[in-house]
Short mmCIF file of C-alpha atoms in Angstrom, two decimals:
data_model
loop_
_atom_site.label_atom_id
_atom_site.label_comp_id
_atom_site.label_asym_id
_atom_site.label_seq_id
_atom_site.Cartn_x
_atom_site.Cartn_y
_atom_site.Cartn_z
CA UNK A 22 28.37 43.03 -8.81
CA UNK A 23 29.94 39.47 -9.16
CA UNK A 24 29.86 38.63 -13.12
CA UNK A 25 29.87 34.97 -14.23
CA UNK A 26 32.03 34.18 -17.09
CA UNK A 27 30.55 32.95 -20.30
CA UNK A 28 31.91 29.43 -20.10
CA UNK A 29 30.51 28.49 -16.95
CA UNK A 30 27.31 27.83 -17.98
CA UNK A 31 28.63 25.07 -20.37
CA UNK A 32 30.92 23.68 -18.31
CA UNK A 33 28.01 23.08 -16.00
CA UNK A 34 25.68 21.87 -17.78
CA UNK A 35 28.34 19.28 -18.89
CA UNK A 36 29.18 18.15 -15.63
CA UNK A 37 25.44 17.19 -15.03
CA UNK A 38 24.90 15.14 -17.81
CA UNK A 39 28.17 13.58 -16.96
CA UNK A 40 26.78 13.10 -13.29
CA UNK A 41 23.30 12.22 -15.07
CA UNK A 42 24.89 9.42 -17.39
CA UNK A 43 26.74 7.78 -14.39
CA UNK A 44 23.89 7.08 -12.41
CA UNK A 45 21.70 3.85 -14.23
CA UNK A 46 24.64 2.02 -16.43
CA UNK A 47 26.39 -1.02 -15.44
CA UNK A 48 30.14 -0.64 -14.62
CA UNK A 49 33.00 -2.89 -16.43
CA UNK A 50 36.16 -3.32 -15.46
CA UNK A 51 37.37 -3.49 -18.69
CA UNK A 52 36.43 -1.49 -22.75
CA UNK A 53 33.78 -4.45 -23.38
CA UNK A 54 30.44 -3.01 -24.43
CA UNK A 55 28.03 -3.21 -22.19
CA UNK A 56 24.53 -4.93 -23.11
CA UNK A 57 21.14 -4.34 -21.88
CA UNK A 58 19.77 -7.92 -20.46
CA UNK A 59 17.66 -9.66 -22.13
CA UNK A 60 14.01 -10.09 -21.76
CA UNK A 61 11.61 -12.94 -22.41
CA UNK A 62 8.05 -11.50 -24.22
CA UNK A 63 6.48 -14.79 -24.96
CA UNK A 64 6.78 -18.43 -25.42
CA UNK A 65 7.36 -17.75 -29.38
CA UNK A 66 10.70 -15.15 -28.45
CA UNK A 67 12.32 -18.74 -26.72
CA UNK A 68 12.36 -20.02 -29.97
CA UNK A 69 14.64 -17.67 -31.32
CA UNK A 70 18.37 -17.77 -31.35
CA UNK A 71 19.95 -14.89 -29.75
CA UNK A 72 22.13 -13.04 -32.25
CA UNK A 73 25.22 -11.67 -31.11
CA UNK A 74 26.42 -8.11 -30.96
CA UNK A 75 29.49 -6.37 -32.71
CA UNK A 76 32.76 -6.15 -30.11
CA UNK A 77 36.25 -4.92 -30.64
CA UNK A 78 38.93 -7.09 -32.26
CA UNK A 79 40.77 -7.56 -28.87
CA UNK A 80 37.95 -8.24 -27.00
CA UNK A 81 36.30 -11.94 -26.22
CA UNK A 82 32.93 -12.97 -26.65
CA UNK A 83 31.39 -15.13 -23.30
CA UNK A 84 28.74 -17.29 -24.81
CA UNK A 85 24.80 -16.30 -24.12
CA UNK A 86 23.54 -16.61 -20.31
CA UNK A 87 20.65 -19.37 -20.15
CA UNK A 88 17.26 -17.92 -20.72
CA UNK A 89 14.53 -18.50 -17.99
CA UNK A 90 11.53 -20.52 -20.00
CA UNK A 91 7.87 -18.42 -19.75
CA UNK A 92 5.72 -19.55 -17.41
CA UNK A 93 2.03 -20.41 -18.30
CA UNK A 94 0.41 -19.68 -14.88
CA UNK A 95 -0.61 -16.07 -14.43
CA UNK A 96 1.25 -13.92 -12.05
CA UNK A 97 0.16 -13.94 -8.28
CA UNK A 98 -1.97 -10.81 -8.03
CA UNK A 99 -0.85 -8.63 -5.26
CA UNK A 100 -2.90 -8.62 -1.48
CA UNK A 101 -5.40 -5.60 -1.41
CA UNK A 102 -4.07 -2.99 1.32
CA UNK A 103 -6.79 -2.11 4.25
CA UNK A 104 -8.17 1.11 3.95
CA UNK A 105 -8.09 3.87 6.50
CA UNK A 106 -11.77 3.96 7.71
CA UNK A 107 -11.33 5.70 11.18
CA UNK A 108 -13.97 7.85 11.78
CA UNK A 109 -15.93 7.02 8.73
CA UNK A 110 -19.66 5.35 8.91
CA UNK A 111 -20.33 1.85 8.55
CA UNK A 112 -21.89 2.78 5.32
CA UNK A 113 -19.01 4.59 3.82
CA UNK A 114 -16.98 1.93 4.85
CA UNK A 115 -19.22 -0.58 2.92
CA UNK A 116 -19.04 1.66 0.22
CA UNK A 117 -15.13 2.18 -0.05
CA UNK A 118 -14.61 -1.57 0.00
CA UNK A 119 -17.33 -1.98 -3.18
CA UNK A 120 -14.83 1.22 -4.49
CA UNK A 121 -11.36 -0.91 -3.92
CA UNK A 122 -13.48 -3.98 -5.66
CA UNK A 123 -13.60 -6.02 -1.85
CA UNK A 124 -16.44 -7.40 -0.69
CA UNK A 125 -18.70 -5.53 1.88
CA UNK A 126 -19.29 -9.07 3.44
CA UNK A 127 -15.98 -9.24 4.51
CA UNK A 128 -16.90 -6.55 7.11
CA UNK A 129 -17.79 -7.10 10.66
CA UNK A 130 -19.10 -4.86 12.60
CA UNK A 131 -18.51 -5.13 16.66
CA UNK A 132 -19.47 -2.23 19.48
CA UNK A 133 -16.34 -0.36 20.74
CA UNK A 134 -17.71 -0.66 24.32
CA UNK A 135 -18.46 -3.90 26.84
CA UNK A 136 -22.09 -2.00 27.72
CA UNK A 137 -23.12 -1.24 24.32
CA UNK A 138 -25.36 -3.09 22.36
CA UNK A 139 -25.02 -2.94 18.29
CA UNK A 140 -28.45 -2.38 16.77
CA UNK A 141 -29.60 -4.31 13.64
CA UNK A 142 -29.45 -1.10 11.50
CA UNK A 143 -25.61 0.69 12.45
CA UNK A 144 -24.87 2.08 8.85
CA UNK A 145 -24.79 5.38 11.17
CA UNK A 146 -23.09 4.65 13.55
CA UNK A 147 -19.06 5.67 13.51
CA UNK A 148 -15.56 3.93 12.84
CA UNK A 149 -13.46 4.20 16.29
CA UNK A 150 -11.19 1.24 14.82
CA UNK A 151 -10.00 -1.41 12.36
CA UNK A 152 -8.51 -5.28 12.57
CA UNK A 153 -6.35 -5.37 10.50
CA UNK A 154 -4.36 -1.44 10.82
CA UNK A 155 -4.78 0.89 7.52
CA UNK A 156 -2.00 -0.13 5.14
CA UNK A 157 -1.78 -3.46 6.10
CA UNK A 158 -2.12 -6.02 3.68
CA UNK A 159 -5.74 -7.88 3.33
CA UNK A 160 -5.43 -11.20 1.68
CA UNK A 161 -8.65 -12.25 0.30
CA UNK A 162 -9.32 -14.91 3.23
CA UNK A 163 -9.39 -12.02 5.70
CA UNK A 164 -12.31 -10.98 8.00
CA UNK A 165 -12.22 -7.02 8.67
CA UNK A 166 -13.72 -6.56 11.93
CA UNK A 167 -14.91 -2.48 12.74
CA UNK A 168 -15.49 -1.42 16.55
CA UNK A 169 -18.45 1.33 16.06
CA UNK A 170 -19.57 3.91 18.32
CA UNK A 171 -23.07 6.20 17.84
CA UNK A 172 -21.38 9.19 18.56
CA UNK A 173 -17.80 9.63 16.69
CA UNK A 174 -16.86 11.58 20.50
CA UNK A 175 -17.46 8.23 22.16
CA UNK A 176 -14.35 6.52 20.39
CA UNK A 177 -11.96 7.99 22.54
CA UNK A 178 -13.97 7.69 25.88
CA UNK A 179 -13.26 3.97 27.59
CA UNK A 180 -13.67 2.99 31.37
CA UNK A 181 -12.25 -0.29 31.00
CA UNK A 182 -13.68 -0.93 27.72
CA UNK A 183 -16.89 0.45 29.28
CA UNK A 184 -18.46 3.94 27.73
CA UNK A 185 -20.32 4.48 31.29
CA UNK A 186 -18.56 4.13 34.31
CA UNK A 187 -21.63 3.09 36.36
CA UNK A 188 -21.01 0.04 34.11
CA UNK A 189 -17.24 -0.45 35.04
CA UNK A 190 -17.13 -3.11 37.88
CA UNK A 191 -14.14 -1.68 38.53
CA UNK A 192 -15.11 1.66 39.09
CA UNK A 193 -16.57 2.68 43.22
CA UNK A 194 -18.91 4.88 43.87
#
């Protein structure tokens, strides 16, 4: 039996708070104290005059880096990201896109194959695939269109873009 000795543990636990400490701080080259940068709340912190921190004797003071002025237009909200709706009804995709506060207009719904023709009333039918791909971004100009098939086993089957091949022109006899 291998025994540990008592001072190990210490010695351990100070090297990773050592490593710990070393990871987020910015490096200087010299024993200058090192600030945290400085942040602008509001219109009314501009106003104030920076105050300036305690150094060493032998150390000199820069002046103050310029401060960026606050802007009064609100920050660009990010693009929504498009959902993953593969093999998902038209109606839960309606309904995930009311969840993720988009608009169910911006949908469009197309038939996966040449030789099928939507009906009026597809909540039903099934996802196959998406313009644009899940995770892309959606700005809020973009048209989503969905390629739907009745049966969710009919996504993967394609003669030419054709779900019968009778209907292929392509296809012989």
């Amino acid at each position: 039996m291998v025994r540990n000795p008592r001072r190990l543990a210490p010695s351990v636990l100070v090297g990773v708070l050592a490593l710990a400490g070393c990871s987020g701080g910015t490096q200087t080259g010299d024993a200058t104290p090192v600030t945290a940068p400085a942040t602008v709340e509001s219109s009314a912190a501009t106003s104030e005059t920076p105050t300036a921190t305690a150094s060493p004797p032998s150390a000199t003071v820069e002046p103050p880096a310029p401060t960026a002025t606050a802007s009064t237009a609100p920050a660009p909200t990010p693009d929504a990201v498009m959902p993953a709706l593969h093999s998902r009804t038209y109606e839960q995709a309606r309904t995930e896109f009311s969840r993720q506060d988009l608009s169910p207009a911006r949908l469009t719904a197309a038939a996966q194959h040449k030789d099928v023709t939507l009906p009026r009333d597809h909540d039903g039918w099934y996802i196959c695939d998406t313009s644009p791909r899940p995770g892309a971004p959606l700005p809020a100009t973009t048209t989503v269109t969905v390629r739907l098939a009745q049966d969710f086993s009919d996504c993967t089957t394609s003669f030419n873009g054709y779900l019968y091949e009778k209907n292929d022109p392509s296809s012989t006899p």
